[in-house]
Structure formats: C-alpha cells, structure tokens
Tab-separated table of C-alpha atoms in Angstrom:
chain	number	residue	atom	x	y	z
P	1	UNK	CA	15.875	-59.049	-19.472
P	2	UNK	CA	13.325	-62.097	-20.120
P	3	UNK	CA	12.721	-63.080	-23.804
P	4	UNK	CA	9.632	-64.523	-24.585
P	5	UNK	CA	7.943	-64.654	-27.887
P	6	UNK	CA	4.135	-65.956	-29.175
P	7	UNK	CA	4.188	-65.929	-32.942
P	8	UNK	CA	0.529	-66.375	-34.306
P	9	UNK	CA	-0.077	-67.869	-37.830
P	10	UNK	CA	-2.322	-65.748	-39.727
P	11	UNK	CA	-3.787	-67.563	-43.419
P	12	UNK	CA	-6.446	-68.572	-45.332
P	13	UNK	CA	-7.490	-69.022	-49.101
P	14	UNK	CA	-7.491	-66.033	-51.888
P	15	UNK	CA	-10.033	-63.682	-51.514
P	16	UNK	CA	-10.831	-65.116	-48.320
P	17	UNK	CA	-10.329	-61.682	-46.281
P	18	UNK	CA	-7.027	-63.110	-44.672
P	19	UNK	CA	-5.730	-58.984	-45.663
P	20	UNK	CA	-8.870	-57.860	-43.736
P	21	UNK	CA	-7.847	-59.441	-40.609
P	22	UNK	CA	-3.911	-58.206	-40.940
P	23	UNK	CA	-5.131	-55.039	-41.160
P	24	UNK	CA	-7.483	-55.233	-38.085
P	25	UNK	CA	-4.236	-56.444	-35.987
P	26	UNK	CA	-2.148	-53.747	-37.327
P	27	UNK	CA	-5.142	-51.227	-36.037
P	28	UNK	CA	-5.027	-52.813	-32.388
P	29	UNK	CA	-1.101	-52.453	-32.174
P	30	UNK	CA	-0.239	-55.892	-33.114
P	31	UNK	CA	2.915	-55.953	-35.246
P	32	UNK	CA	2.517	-58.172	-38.516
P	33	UNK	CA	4.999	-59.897	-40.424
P	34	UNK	CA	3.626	-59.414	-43.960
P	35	UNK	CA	4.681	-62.304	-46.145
P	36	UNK	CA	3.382	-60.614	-49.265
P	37	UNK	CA	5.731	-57.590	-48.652
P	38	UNK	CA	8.430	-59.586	-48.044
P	39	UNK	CA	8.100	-61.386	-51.194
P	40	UNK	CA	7.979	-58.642	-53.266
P	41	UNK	CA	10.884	-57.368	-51.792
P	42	UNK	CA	13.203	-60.469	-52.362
P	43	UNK	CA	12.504	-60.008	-55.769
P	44	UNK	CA	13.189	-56.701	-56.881
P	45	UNK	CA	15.133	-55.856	-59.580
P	46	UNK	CA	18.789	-56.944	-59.349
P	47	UNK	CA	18.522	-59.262	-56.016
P	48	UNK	CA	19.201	-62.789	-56.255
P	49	UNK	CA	15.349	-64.027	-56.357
P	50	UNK	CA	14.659	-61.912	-59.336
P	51	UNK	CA	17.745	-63.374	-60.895
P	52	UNK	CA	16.278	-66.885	-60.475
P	53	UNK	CA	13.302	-65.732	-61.945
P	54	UNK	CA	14.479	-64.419	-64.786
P	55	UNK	CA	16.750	-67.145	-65.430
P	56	UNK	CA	13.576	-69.562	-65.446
P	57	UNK	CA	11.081	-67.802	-67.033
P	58	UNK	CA	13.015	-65.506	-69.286
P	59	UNK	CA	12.798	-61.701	-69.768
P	60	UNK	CA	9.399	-61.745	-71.069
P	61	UNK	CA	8.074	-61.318	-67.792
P	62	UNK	CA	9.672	-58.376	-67.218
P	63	UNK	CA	8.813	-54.640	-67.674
P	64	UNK	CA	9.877	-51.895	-68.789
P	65	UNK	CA	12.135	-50.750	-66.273
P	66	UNK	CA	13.316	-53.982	-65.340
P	67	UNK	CA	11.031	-55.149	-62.711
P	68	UNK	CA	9.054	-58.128	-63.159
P	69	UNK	CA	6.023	-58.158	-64.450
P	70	UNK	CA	3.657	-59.949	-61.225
P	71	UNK	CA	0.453	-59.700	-63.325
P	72	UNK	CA	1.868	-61.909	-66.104
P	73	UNK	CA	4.057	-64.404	-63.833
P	74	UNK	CA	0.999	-64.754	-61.801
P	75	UNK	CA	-0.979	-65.710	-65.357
P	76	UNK	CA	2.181	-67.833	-65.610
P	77	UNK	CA	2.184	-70.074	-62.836
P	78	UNK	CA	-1.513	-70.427	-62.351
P	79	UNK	CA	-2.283	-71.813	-65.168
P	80	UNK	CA	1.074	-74.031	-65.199
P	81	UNK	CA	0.995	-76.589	-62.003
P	82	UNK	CA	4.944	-77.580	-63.066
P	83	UNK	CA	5.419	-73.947	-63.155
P	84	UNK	CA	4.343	-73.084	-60.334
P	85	UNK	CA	6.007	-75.387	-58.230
P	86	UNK	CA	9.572	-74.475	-59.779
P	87	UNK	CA	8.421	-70.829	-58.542
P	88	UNK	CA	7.785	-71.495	-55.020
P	89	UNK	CA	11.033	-74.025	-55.018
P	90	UNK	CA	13.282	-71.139	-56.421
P	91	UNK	CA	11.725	-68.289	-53.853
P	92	UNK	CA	10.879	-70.281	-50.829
P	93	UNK	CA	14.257	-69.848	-48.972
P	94	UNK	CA	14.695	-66.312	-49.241
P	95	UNK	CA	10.887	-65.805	-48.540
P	96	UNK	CA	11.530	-68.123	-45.584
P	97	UNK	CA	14.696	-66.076	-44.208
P	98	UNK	CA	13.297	-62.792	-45.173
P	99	UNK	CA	10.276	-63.661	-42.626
P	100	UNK	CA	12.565	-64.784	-39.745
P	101	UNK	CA	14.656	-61.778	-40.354
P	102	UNK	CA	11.504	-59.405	-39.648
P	103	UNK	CA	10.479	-61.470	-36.814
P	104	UNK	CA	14.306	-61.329	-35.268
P	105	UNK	CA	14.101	-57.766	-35.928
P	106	UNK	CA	10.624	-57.313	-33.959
P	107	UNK	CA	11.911	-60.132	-31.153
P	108	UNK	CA	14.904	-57.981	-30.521
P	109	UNK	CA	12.706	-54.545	-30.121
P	110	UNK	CA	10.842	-55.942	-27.222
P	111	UNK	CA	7.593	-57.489	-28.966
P	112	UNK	CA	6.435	-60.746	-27.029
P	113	UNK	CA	3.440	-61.083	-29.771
P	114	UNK	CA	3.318	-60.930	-33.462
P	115	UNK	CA	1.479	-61.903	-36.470
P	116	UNK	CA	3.141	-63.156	-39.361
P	117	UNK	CA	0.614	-63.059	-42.218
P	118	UNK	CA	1.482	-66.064	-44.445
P	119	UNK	CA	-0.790	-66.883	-47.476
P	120	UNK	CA	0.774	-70.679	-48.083
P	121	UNK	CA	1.699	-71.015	-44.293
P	122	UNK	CA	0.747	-74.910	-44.827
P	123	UNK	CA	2.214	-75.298	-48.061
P	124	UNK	CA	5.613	-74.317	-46.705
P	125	UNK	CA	5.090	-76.099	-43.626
P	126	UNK	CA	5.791	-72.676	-41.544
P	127	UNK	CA	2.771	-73.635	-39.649
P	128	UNK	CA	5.275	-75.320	-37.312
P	129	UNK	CA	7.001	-72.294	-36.173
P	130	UNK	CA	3.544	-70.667	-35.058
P	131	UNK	CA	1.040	-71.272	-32.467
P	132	UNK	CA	-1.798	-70.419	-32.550
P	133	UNK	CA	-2.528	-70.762	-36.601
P	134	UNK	CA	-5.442	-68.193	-37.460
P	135	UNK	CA	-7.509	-69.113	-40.751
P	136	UNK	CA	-10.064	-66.980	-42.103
P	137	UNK	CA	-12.783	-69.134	-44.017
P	138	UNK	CA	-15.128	-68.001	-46.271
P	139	UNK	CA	-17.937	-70.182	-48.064
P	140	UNK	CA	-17.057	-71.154	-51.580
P	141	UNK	CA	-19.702	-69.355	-53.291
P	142	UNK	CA	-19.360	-66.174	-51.833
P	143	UNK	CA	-15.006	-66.456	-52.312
P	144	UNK	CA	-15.780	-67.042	-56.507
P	145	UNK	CA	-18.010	-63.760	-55.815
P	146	UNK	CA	-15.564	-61.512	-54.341
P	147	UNK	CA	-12.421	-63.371	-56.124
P	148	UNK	CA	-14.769	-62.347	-60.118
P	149	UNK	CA	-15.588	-58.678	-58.519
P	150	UNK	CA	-11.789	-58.067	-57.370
P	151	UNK	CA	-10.132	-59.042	-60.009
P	152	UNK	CA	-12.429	-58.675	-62.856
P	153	UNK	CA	-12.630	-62.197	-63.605
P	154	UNK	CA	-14.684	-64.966	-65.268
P	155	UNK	CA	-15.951	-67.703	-63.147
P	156	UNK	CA	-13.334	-69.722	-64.740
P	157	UNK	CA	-10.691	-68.218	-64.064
P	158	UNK	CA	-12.173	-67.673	-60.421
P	159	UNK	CA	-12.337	-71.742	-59.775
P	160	UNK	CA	-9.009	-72.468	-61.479
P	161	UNK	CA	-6.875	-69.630	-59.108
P	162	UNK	CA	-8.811	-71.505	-56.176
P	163	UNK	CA	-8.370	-75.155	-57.153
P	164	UNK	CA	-4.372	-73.724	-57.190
P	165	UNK	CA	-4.419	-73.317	-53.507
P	166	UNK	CA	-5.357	-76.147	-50.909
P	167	UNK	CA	-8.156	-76.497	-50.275
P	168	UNK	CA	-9.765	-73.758	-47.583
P	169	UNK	CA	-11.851	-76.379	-45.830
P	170	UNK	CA	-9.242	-78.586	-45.099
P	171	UNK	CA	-7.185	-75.102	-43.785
P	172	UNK	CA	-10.230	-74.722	-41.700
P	173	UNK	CA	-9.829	-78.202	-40.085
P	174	UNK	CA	-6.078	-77.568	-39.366
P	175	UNK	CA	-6.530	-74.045	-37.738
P	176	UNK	CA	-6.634	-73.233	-33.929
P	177	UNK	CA	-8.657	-70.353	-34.888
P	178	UNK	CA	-11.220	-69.454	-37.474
P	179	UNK	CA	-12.690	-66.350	-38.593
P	180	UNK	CA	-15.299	-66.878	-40.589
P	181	UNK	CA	-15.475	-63.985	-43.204
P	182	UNK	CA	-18.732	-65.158	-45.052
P	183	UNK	CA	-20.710	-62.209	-43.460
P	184	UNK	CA	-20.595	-58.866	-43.337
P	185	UNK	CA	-17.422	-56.846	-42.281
P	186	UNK	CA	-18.917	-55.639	-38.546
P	187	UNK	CA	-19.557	-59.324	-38.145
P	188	UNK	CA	-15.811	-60.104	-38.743
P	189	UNK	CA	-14.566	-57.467	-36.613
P	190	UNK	CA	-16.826	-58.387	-34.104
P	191	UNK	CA	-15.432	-61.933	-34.097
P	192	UNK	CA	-12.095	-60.119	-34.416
P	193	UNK	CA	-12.381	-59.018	-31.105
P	194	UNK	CA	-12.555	-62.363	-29.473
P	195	UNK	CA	-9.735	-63.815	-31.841
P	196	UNK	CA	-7.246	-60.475	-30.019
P	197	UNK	CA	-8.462	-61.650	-26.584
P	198	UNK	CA	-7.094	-65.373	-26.926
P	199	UNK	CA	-4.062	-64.134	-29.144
P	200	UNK	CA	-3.324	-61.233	-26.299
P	201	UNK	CA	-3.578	-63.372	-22.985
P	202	UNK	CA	-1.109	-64.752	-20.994
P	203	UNK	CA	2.184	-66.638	-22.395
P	204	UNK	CA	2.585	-69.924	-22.256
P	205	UNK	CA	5.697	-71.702	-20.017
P	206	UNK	CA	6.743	-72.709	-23.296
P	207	UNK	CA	6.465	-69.367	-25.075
P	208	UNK	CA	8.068	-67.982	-21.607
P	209	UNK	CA	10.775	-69.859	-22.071
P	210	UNK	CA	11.494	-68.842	-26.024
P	211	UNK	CA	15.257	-67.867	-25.467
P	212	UNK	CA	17.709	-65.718	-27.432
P	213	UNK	CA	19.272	-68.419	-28.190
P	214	UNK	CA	16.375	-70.533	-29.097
P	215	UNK	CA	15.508	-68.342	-31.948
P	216	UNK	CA	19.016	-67.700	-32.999
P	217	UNK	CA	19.461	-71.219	-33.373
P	218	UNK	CA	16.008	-70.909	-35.542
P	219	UNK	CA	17.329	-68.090	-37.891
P	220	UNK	CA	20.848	-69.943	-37.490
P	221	UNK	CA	19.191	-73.149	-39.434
P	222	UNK	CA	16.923	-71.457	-41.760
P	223	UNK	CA	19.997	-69.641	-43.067
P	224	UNK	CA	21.887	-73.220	-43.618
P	225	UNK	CA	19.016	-74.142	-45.192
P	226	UNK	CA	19.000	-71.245	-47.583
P	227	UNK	CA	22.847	-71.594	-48.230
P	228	UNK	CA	22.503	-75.087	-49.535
P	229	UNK	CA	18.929	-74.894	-51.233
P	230	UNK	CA	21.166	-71.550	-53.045
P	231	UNK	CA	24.012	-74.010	-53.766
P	232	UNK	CA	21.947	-76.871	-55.265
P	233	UNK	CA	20.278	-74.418	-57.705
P	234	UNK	CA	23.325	-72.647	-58.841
C-alpha cells in the first residue's frame, strides 16, 4: 500500500468568499478539513478549550445553557487586540491537533488530496504544513460591502474586523494560488475550475514519498506541543 498525501491550504480575509470556494471543493469530491468546525467543536461546553475560556473571560460570555456565547466573545476580542491574542494563545493547540486529527483520519481512509480550510493559516504559521496555499482575494471596497450587508454592520465596524486580520494583500503576495472573488460568482467558479486542475494533477516525488510514518511523526509533535503549551497554562 503506497501513502502519499497533497494537503492544499485554503484562506483568505473575512468576507472574502474563502467559504465559497470550500464549498465548491466539497461539490467536486474534494474532502475539506474545516477549521471553523473544528473550532467550534474544541470548545463546546465542558471540554477543556471552553474551560480556558471561561476561566479568562468569565461566565458572562456564556448562555443560557452553558455554551458560549460566539457573538459576544467575537465583540470581545475584536475590539480588544490583548484580548484577542490571549484567545488564539489559549485555543491554538487544540485547534492545531484537532486539524491534524481530521487530516490523519482522511490520510488513513485512502485520500491522497485534501483541503484544509484555515481562516488564520498564516497567523498560525500552518502554512508550512501545506502546499499549495490557496487565497481568495477580494478588493477592499467590495469586502466592507459584503462584510456591512452580512453582518448588518456599520462601516466602522466593517474596517475595524478587517484591520484585525492581516492584511489580504499581503496574503495575496504569499499565496501559490489566487482566486480572485471581486466578480461575480460564475466568474469564481469559472476560475474554480482551473484552481481543481492544478490542485488534482499529478503528485509530487515529495508528496509521493509522504510516509506513515512521516505524518505520524507530524501528529506525534503537534501533540508534544499541545501537552506542554496545556502544562504552561495550567
């Protein structure tokens, strides 16, 4: 049995269309690794990332039945740089683990390409574990546009959730691949299409040579890593 493995890097900016594009590999077969999903799930109610969270931000940002409130931690930590660093410090490693686990889980089933669909893919330098990285751009205006109709939002508000993020352009300039979303949504399929060709050829010798071992040795460090991040937070 060979094992082989090309793991694409799918991100871009908030309300960029980086969702649009997950969803058009999902259509053509492609398995995704949704980073979103897995963070929501590492911090249900009871598990140890929504203990951290409630142990730094208190139960105020929790609801009713116990679940935490994303709406208001997201008012939270967007308005709060300091804030919003302690948040991705505190959930990184399990979001980190959770990912590889899904990927292991996909590896194992046979898949030799997948998509893992990772909004701060630079931020948490994951970008190194992918090749190519995918970014779908869209032109600043028409982001605040989409960003203020989506979310019901001032133009305010719009710029300050943006200027949270780095900056798209300079994701742009990083990227392998860029889809550029500031058109219509037949244009971006249509450049979709091209983007599934180059993601769907041939494996590299290096990607050919991704061994069972190789990526157990991956999930085998990540998990270290998790351990002692875990045990310098405690």
């Amino acid at each position: 049995m060979k094992f082989q493995m090309r793991l694409v890097g799918l991100t871009g900016g908030i309300a960029s269309g980086k969702s649009t594009v997950s969803s058009l590999f999902k259509s053509a077969g492609v398995p995704v690794v949704d980073a979103d999903i897995v963070a929501r799930n590492v911090v249900q109610k009871g598990t140890g990332g929504w203990k951290k969270i409630v142990k730094a931000f208190g139960n105020d940002i929790l609801l009713e039945n116990g679940e935490i409130d994303r709406a208001c931690l997201g008012q939270i930590v967007f308005s709060d740089p300091v804030k919003r660093k302690l948040l991705n410090r505190l959930l990184a490693p399990n979001i980190s683990f959770g990912i590889f686990w899904e990927v292991l889980k996909l590896w194992v089933n046979g898949c030799t390409v997948m998509v893992v669909d990772i909004p701060f893919l630079f931020e948490t330098k994951m970008d190194r574990w992918t090749d190519p990285v995918i970014v779908v751009w869209v032109d600043p205006k028409t982001q605040i546009e989409r960003l203020m109709s989506r979310d019901g939002c001032s133009e305010e508000q719009a710029q300050s959730r943006i200027n949270a993020q780095l900056a798209l352009d300079w994701k742009k300039s990083e990227a392998n691949i860029v889809v550029d979303n500031s058109g219509s949504l037949d244009d971006t399929k249509e450049q979709f299409q091209e983007v599934l060709k180059q993601v769907s050829g041939p494996l590299t010798w290096k990607e050919r040579m991704m061994s069972r071992d190789g990526l157990l040795s991956i999930v085998m460090c990540t998990t270290a890593g998790v351990l002692l991040a875990q045990k310098n937070l405690l």
